[in-house]
């Protein structure tokens, strides 16, 4: 499912909005697939805005890799955003990937559903900025 999602995102070639699950770090079997996807997205100029819970690997990503990966990130406290499924919004689609238990991805192509998730994302993006700035200051300081 994840590889089909990644292929679809590349085929669409559109910017991606991502609400990241902290559980994706536990899926080591996806590591190579994820790295190949990132490389392809960079080649194609596909930008990603991500709302992500703080994880142990976050500081290195934020400080050194996001810009070259075409990623703009908002970091939120893990305790307030421990979502078990990841949400990707792109083109006219919403993809949900469950990282809890059996790995499962569902892609929905529907304008109203995409618009709803996009509005939720944009609201969270705006509201998370103050906390994100505090977290970045603690990382850099």
Short mmCIF file of N, CA and C in Angstrom, two decimals:
data_model
loop_
_atom_site.label_atom_id
_atom_site.label_comp_id
_atom_site.label_asym_id
_atom_site.label_seq_id
_atom_site.Cartn_x
_atom_site.Cartn_y
_atom_site.Cartn_z
N UNK A 1 0.80 -1.19 0.00
CA UNK A 1 0.00 0.00 0.00
C UNK A 1 0.84 1.26 0.00
N UNK A 2 1.89 1.28 0.82
CA UNK A 2 2.74 2.48 0.90
C UNK A 2 3.45 2.70 -0.43
N UNK A 3 3.93 1.63 -1.06
CA UNK A 3 4.62 1.82 -2.35
C UNK A 3 3.65 2.31 -3.42
N UNK A 4 2.39 1.85 -3.40
CA UNK A 4 1.39 2.36 -4.34
C UNK A 4 1.10 3.84 -4.08
N UNK A 5 1.02 4.22 -2.83
CA UNK A 5 0.83 5.63 -2.48
C UNK A 5 1.98 6.46 -3.03
N UNK A 6 3.20 6.03 -2.78
CA UNK A 6 4.36 6.79 -3.24
C UNK A 6 4.38 6.92 -4.76
N UNK A 7 4.06 5.85 -5.46
CA UNK A 7 4.01 5.89 -6.92
C UNK A 7 2.94 6.88 -7.38
N UNK A 8 1.80 6.87 -6.72
CA UNK A 8 0.71 7.78 -7.07
C UNK A 8 1.13 9.24 -6.82
N UNK A 9 1.79 9.50 -5.72
CA UNK A 9 2.24 10.86 -5.43
C UNK A 9 3.21 11.35 -6.51
N UNK A 10 4.11 10.48 -6.96
CA UNK A 10 5.04 10.86 -8.02
C UNK A 10 4.31 11.08 -9.34
N UNK A 11 3.34 10.21 -9.65
CA UNK A 11 2.56 10.37 -10.87
C UNK A 11 1.78 11.68 -10.88
N UNK A 12 1.24 12.07 -9.72
CA UNK A 12 0.48 13.32 -9.63
C UNK A 12 1.41 14.53 -9.69
N UNK A 13 2.60 14.42 -9.09
CA UNK A 13 3.59 15.49 -9.14
C UNK A 13 3.16 16.79 -8.47
N UNK A 14 2.27 16.72 -7.51
CA UNK A 14 1.74 17.90 -6.82
C UNK A 14 2.33 18.03 -5.42
N UNK A 15 2.31 19.25 -4.86
CA UNK A 15 2.77 19.42 -3.48
C UNK A 15 1.98 18.50 -2.54
N UNK A 16 2.61 18.14 -1.43
CA UNK A 16 2.02 17.21 -0.47
C UNK A 16 1.90 17.91 0.88
N UNK A 17 0.75 17.74 1.51
CA UNK A 17 0.55 18.14 2.90
C UNK A 17 0.54 16.85 3.70
N UNK A 18 1.30 16.80 4.78
CA UNK A 18 1.45 15.55 5.52
C UNK A 18 1.27 15.77 7.01
N UNK A 19 0.40 14.97 7.61
CA UNK A 19 0.29 14.91 9.06
C UNK A 19 0.96 13.60 9.45
N UNK A 20 2.15 13.71 10.00
CA UNK A 20 3.02 12.55 10.20
C UNK A 20 2.72 11.81 11.50
N UNK A 21 2.72 10.51 11.42
CA UNK A 21 2.57 9.66 12.61
C UNK A 21 3.95 9.37 13.18
N UNK A 22 4.10 9.48 14.51
CA UNK A 22 5.40 9.12 15.10
C UNK A 22 5.67 7.63 15.00
N UNK A 23 4.65 6.84 14.70
CA UNK A 23 4.83 5.38 14.60
C UNK A 23 5.55 4.97 13.32
N UNK A 24 5.66 5.87 12.35
CA UNK A 24 6.35 5.47 11.12
C UNK A 24 7.84 5.21 11.35
N UNK A 25 8.40 5.79 12.41
CA UNK A 25 9.80 5.52 12.76
C UNK A 25 10.01 4.06 13.15
N UNK A 26 8.96 3.39 13.61
CA UNK A 26 9.06 2.00 14.05
C UNK A 26 9.03 1.00 12.90
N UNK A 27 8.78 1.46 11.69
CA UNK A 27 8.66 0.58 10.53
C UNK A 27 9.96 0.58 9.73
N UNK A 28 10.97 -0.08 10.28
CA UNK A 28 12.29 -0.10 9.64
C UNK A 28 12.27 -0.75 8.26
N UNK A 29 11.30 -1.64 8.03
CA UNK A 29 11.21 -2.30 6.73
C UNK A 29 10.87 -1.32 5.60
N UNK A 30 10.41 -0.11 5.95
CA UNK A 30 10.07 0.89 4.94
C UNK A 30 11.20 1.87 4.67
N UNK A 31 12.28 1.78 5.42
CA UNK A 31 13.35 2.77 5.35
C UNK A 31 13.88 2.99 3.93
N UNK A 32 14.22 1.93 3.22
CA UNK A 32 14.76 2.08 1.86
C UNK A 32 13.72 2.69 0.92
N UNK A 33 12.48 2.24 1.04
CA UNK A 33 11.40 2.77 0.22
C UNK A 33 11.22 4.27 0.46
N UNK A 34 11.24 4.67 1.71
CA UNK A 34 11.09 6.08 2.07
C UNK A 34 12.24 6.90 1.49
N UNK A 35 13.47 6.42 1.61
CA UNK A 35 14.62 7.16 1.09
C UNK A 35 14.55 7.32 -0.43
N UNK A 36 14.13 6.26 -1.13
CA UNK A 36 13.97 6.36 -2.59
C UNK A 36 12.88 7.38 -2.95
N UNK A 37 11.79 7.37 -2.18
CA UNK A 37 10.70 8.31 -2.44
C UNK A 37 11.17 9.75 -2.25
N UNK A 38 11.88 10.00 -1.18
CA UNK A 38 12.38 11.36 -0.92
C UNK A 38 13.27 11.82 -2.08
N UNK A 39 14.16 10.94 -2.54
CA UNK A 39 15.05 11.30 -3.65
C UNK A 39 14.26 11.62 -4.91
N UNK A 40 13.24 10.84 -5.20
CA UNK A 40 12.41 11.08 -6.39
C UNK A 40 11.63 12.38 -6.27
N UNK A 41 11.09 12.64 -5.10
CA UNK A 41 10.34 13.88 -4.88
C UNK A 41 11.24 15.09 -5.08
N UNK A 42 12.47 15.01 -4.59
CA UNK A 42 13.42 16.11 -4.76
C UNK A 42 13.70 16.31 -6.25
N UNK A 43 13.96 15.23 -6.97
CA UNK A 43 14.24 15.32 -8.42
C UNK A 43 13.09 15.99 -9.16
N UNK A 44 11.86 15.68 -8.74
CA UNK A 44 10.67 16.20 -9.42
C UNK A 44 10.23 17.56 -8.88
N UNK A 45 10.89 18.05 -7.83
CA UNK A 45 10.54 19.34 -7.26
C UNK A 45 9.23 19.34 -6.48
N UNK A 46 8.88 18.19 -5.91
CA UNK A 46 7.64 18.08 -5.14
C UNK A 46 7.91 18.54 -3.71
N UNK A 47 7.25 19.62 -3.33
CA UNK A 47 7.44 20.15 -1.98
C UNK A 47 6.47 19.47 -1.01
N UNK A 48 6.87 19.48 0.26
CA UNK A 48 6.07 18.85 1.31
C UNK A 48 6.00 19.80 2.50
N UNK A 49 4.78 20.03 2.97
CA UNK A 49 4.60 20.71 4.25
C UNK A 49 4.12 19.65 5.22
N UNK A 50 4.77 19.56 6.35
CA UNK A 50 4.47 18.47 7.29
C UNK A 50 4.25 19.01 8.69
N UNK A 51 3.23 18.48 9.34
CA UNK A 51 3.01 18.70 10.76
C UNK A 51 3.44 17.41 11.42
N UNK A 52 4.45 17.50 12.27
CA UNK A 52 5.06 16.29 12.82
C UNK A 52 5.26 16.40 14.32
N UNK A 53 4.98 15.32 15.02
CA UNK A 53 5.28 15.30 16.45
C UNK A 53 6.78 15.22 16.66
N UNK A 54 7.23 15.81 17.75
CA UNK A 54 8.65 15.76 18.11
C UNK A 54 9.06 14.31 18.34
N UNK A 55 10.15 13.90 17.71
CA UNK A 55 10.70 12.56 17.92
C UNK A 55 12.19 12.71 18.17
N UNK A 56 12.86 11.67 18.65
CA UNK A 56 14.30 11.79 18.91
C UNK A 56 15.11 12.22 17.68
N UNK A 57 14.68 11.86 16.47
CA UNK A 57 15.42 12.23 15.26
C UNK A 57 15.06 13.59 14.70
N UNK A 58 14.07 14.25 15.26
CA UNK A 58 13.59 15.51 14.70
C UNK A 58 14.66 16.60 14.63
N UNK A 59 15.42 16.88 15.67
CA UNK A 59 16.37 18.01 15.57
C UNK A 59 17.31 17.93 14.38
N UNK A 60 17.89 16.77 14.13
CA UNK A 60 18.82 16.64 13.00
C UNK A 60 18.09 16.90 11.68
N UNK A 61 16.86 16.39 11.55
CA UNK A 61 16.10 16.59 10.32
C UNK A 61 15.80 18.06 10.10
N UNK A 62 15.33 18.70 11.15
CA UNK A 62 14.94 20.10 11.03
C UNK A 62 16.14 20.98 10.70
N UNK A 63 17.21 20.76 11.38
CA UNK A 63 18.36 21.65 11.24
C UNK A 63 19.20 21.39 9.99
N UNK A 64 19.16 20.18 9.45
CA UNK A 64 20.09 19.92 8.35
C UNK A 64 19.47 19.42 7.05
N UNK A 65 18.32 18.78 7.06
CA UNK A 65 17.86 18.12 5.84
C UNK A 65 16.59 18.68 5.21
N UNK A 66 15.77 19.37 5.97
CA UNK A 66 14.47 19.78 5.44
C UNK A 66 14.58 20.65 4.19
N UNK A 67 15.43 21.65 4.21
CA UNK A 67 15.51 22.57 3.07
C UNK A 67 15.88 21.83 1.78
N UNK A 68 16.90 20.98 1.86
CA UNK A 68 17.32 20.26 0.65
C UNK A 68 16.28 19.24 0.20
N UNK A 69 15.42 18.81 1.12
CA UNK A 69 14.35 17.85 0.79
C UNK A 69 13.05 18.54 0.38
N UNK A 70 13.08 19.87 0.27
CA UNK A 70 11.90 20.67 -0.11
C UNK A 70 10.78 20.52 0.92
N UNK A 71 11.17 20.41 2.18
CA UNK A 71 10.23 20.21 3.27
C UNK A 71 10.15 21.46 4.14
N UNK A 72 8.93 21.85 4.44
CA UNK A 72 8.68 22.88 5.45
C UNK A 72 7.91 22.17 6.56
N UNK A 73 8.39 22.30 7.78
CA UNK A 73 7.89 21.47 8.88
C UNK A 73 7.40 22.33 10.04
N UNK A 74 6.32 21.86 10.65
CA UNK A 74 5.88 22.38 11.95
C UNK A 74 6.01 21.22 12.93
N UNK A 75 6.76 21.45 14.00
CA UNK A 75 6.95 20.42 15.02
C UNK A 75 5.98 20.72 16.16
N UNK A 76 5.29 19.69 16.59
CA UNK A 76 4.36 19.82 17.71
C UNK A 76 4.75 18.81 18.79
N UNK A 77 4.37 19.07 20.03
CA UNK A 77 4.70 18.11 21.09
C UNK A 77 4.07 16.75 20.80
N UNK A 78 4.85 15.71 20.98
CA UNK A 78 4.37 14.36 20.70
C UNK A 78 3.14 14.00 21.53
N UNK A 79 3.10 14.48 22.77
CA UNK A 79 1.98 14.12 23.65
C UNK A 79 0.64 14.71 23.19
N UNK A 80 0.66 15.74 22.36
CA UNK A 80 -0.60 16.30 21.87
C UNK A 80 -0.93 15.85 20.44
N UNK A 81 -0.01 15.13 19.79
CA UNK A 81 -0.24 14.72 18.40
C UNK A 81 0.33 13.32 18.13
N UNK A 82 -0.07 12.33 18.94
CA UNK A 82 0.46 10.98 18.75
C UNK A 82 -0.38 10.14 17.77
N UNK A 83 -0.69 10.69 16.61
CA UNK A 83 -1.62 10.02 15.70
C UNK A 83 -1.08 8.66 15.23
N UNK A 84 -1.91 7.62 15.28
CA UNK A 84 -1.47 6.29 14.88
C UNK A 84 -1.52 6.06 13.37
N UNK A 85 -2.20 6.94 12.64
CA UNK A 85 -2.25 6.84 11.18
C UNK A 85 -1.75 8.14 10.59
N UNK A 86 -1.03 8.03 9.50
CA UNK A 86 -0.47 9.20 8.82
C UNK A 86 -1.45 9.66 7.74
N UNK A 87 -1.54 10.97 7.53
CA UNK A 87 -2.45 11.54 6.55
C UNK A 87 -1.64 12.32 5.52
N UNK A 88 -1.81 11.97 4.25
CA UNK A 88 -1.16 12.70 3.16
C UNK A 88 -2.24 13.27 2.26
N UNK A 89 -2.13 14.56 1.98
CA UNK A 89 -3.10 15.26 1.14
C UNK A 89 -2.33 15.75 -0.09
N UNK A 90 -2.79 15.34 -1.27
CA UNK A 90 -2.09 15.73 -2.51
C UNK A 90 -3.07 15.62 -3.67
N UNK A 91 -2.84 16.42 -4.71
CA UNK A 91 -3.72 16.44 -5.87
C UNK A 91 -5.16 16.53 -5.37
N UNK A 92 -6.02 15.62 -5.77
CA UNK A 92 -7.42 15.61 -5.31
C UNK A 92 -7.64 14.40 -4.40
N UNK A 93 -6.61 14.04 -3.62
CA UNK A 93 -6.63 12.79 -2.86
C UNK A 93 -6.21 12.99 -1.42
N UNK A 94 -6.68 12.06 -0.59
CA UNK A 94 -6.24 11.94 0.79
C UNK A 94 -5.85 10.48 0.98
N UNK A 95 -4.66 10.27 1.50
CA UNK A 95 -4.20 8.91 1.79
C UNK A 95 -4.02 8.77 3.29
N UNK A 96 -4.54 7.69 3.82
CA UNK A 96 -4.41 7.37 5.24
C UNK A 96 -3.60 6.09 5.35
N UNK A 97 -2.53 6.13 6.12
CA UNK A 97 -1.71 4.94 6.34
C UNK A 97 -1.67 4.64 7.82
N UNK A 98 -2.21 3.48 8.18
CA UNK A 98 -2.20 3.04 9.57
C UNK A 98 -0.88 2.36 9.88
N UNK A 99 -0.20 2.85 10.92
CA UNK A 99 1.05 2.25 11.35
C UNK A 99 0.88 1.41 12.60
N UNK A 100 -0.33 1.31 13.08
CA UNK A 100 -0.62 0.52 14.28
C UNK A 100 -1.12 -0.84 13.82
N UNK A 101 -0.46 -1.90 14.27
CA UNK A 101 -0.86 -3.24 13.83
C UNK A 101 -0.46 -3.47 12.39
N UNK A 102 -1.40 -3.97 11.60
CA UNK A 102 -1.14 -4.26 10.19
C UNK A 102 -0.99 -2.95 9.43
N UNK A 103 0.07 -2.83 8.65
CA UNK A 103 0.30 -1.65 7.84
C UNK A 103 -0.74 -1.62 6.72
N UNK A 104 -1.52 -0.53 6.66
CA UNK A 104 -2.59 -0.44 5.67
C UNK A 104 -2.69 0.98 5.16
N UNK A 105 -2.81 1.13 3.84
CA UNK A 105 -2.96 2.45 3.22
C UNK A 105 -4.25 2.48 2.42
N UNK A 106 -5.00 3.55 2.58
CA UNK A 106 -6.23 3.78 1.83
C UNK A 106 -6.10 5.13 1.14
N UNK A 107 -6.35 5.17 -0.17
CA UNK A 107 -6.32 6.41 -0.92
C UNK A 107 -7.75 6.75 -1.32
N UNK A 108 -8.18 7.96 -0.98
CA UNK A 108 -9.52 8.44 -1.31
C UNK A 108 -9.38 9.58 -2.29
N UNK A 109 -10.06 9.47 -3.44
CA UNK A 109 -10.07 10.55 -4.41
C UNK A 109 -11.47 11.15 -4.41
N UNK A 110 -11.58 12.34 -3.77
CA UNK A 110 -12.87 12.99 -3.64
C UNK A 110 -12.61 14.44 -3.26
N UNK A 111 -13.20 15.36 -4.00
CA UNK A 111 -12.94 16.77 -3.78
C UNK A 111 -13.34 17.22 -2.39
N UNK A 112 -14.54 16.87 -1.94
CA UNK A 112 -15.01 17.32 -0.63
C UNK A 112 -14.14 16.77 0.50
N UNK A 113 -13.73 15.53 0.40
CA UNK A 113 -12.88 14.93 1.44
C UNK A 113 -11.51 15.59 1.42
N UNK A 114 -10.93 15.79 0.24
CA UNK A 114 -9.63 16.46 0.15
C UNK A 114 -9.71 17.87 0.72
N UNK A 115 -10.77 18.61 0.37
CA UNK A 115 -10.92 19.97 0.88
C UNK A 115 -11.06 19.98 2.41
N UNK A 116 -11.80 19.03 2.95
CA UNK A 116 -11.97 18.94 4.40
C UNK A 116 -10.65 18.70 5.10
N UNK A 117 -9.89 17.73 4.63
CA UNK A 117 -8.59 17.45 5.24
C UNK A 117 -7.62 18.61 5.04
N UNK A 118 -7.70 19.28 3.90
CA UNK A 118 -6.82 20.43 3.65
C UNK A 118 -7.14 21.57 4.63
N UNK A 119 -8.41 21.82 4.88
CA UNK A 119 -8.81 22.84 5.85
C UNK A 119 -8.33 22.49 7.26
N UNK A 120 -8.46 21.23 7.63
CA UNK A 120 -7.96 20.78 8.94
C UNK A 120 -6.45 20.99 9.03
N UNK A 121 -5.74 20.59 7.97
CA UNK A 121 -4.28 20.78 7.94
C UNK A 121 -3.92 22.25 8.09
N UNK A 122 -4.54 23.11 7.29
CA UNK A 122 -4.19 24.53 7.32
C UNK A 122 -4.51 25.15 8.68
N UNK A 123 -5.58 24.74 9.31
CA UNK A 123 -5.91 25.23 10.65
C UNK A 123 -4.82 24.81 11.64
N UNK A 124 -4.47 23.54 11.60
CA UNK A 124 -3.42 23.04 12.49
C UNK A 124 -2.08 23.71 12.20
N UNK A 125 -1.77 23.93 10.95
CA UNK A 125 -0.52 24.59 10.55
C UNK A 125 -0.44 25.97 11.20
N UNK A 126 -1.51 26.73 11.08
CA UNK A 126 -1.52 28.09 11.64
C UNK A 126 -1.45 28.07 13.16
N UNK A 127 -2.22 27.21 13.78
CA UNK A 127 -2.28 27.17 15.25
C UNK A 127 -1.02 26.59 15.88
N UNK A 128 -0.26 25.81 15.13
CA UNK A 128 0.93 25.17 15.70
C UNK A 128 2.18 26.04 15.64
N UNK A 129 2.12 27.17 14.99
CA UNK A 129 3.33 27.99 14.81
C UNK A 129 3.98 28.43 16.13
N UNK A 130 3.23 28.95 17.12
CA UNK A 130 3.91 29.37 18.35
C UNK A 130 4.64 28.21 19.06
N UNK A 131 4.00 27.06 19.16
CA UNK A 131 4.64 25.91 19.80
C UNK A 131 5.85 25.44 19.00
N UNK A 132 5.73 25.45 17.69
CA UNK A 132 6.84 25.07 16.80
C UNK A 132 8.05 25.97 17.06
N UNK A 133 7.81 27.29 17.16
CA UNK A 133 8.91 28.22 17.40
C UNK A 133 9.59 27.94 18.74
N UNK A 134 8.79 27.63 19.77
CA UNK A 134 9.37 27.30 21.09
C UNK A 134 10.22 26.05 21.00
N UNK A 135 9.74 25.04 20.29
CA UNK A 135 10.49 23.80 20.15
C UNK A 135 11.79 24.06 19.40
N UNK A 136 11.73 24.82 18.31
CA UNK A 136 12.95 25.13 17.55
C UNK A 136 13.96 25.88 18.40
N UNK A 137 13.50 26.83 19.20
CA UNK A 137 14.41 27.57 20.09
C UNK A 137 15.08 26.63 21.08
N UNK A 138 14.34 25.64 21.58
CA UNK A 138 14.94 24.70 22.54
C UNK A 138 15.95 23.78 21.84
N UNK A 139 15.72 23.46 20.58
CA UNK A 139 16.65 22.62 19.82
C UNK A 139 17.93 23.40 19.52
N UNK A 140 17.76 24.64 19.05
CA UNK A 140 18.91 25.45 18.64
C UNK A 140 19.65 26.03 19.83
N UNK A 141 18.93 26.22 20.95
CA UNK A 141 19.52 26.88 22.10
C UNK A 141 20.28 25.92 22.94
#
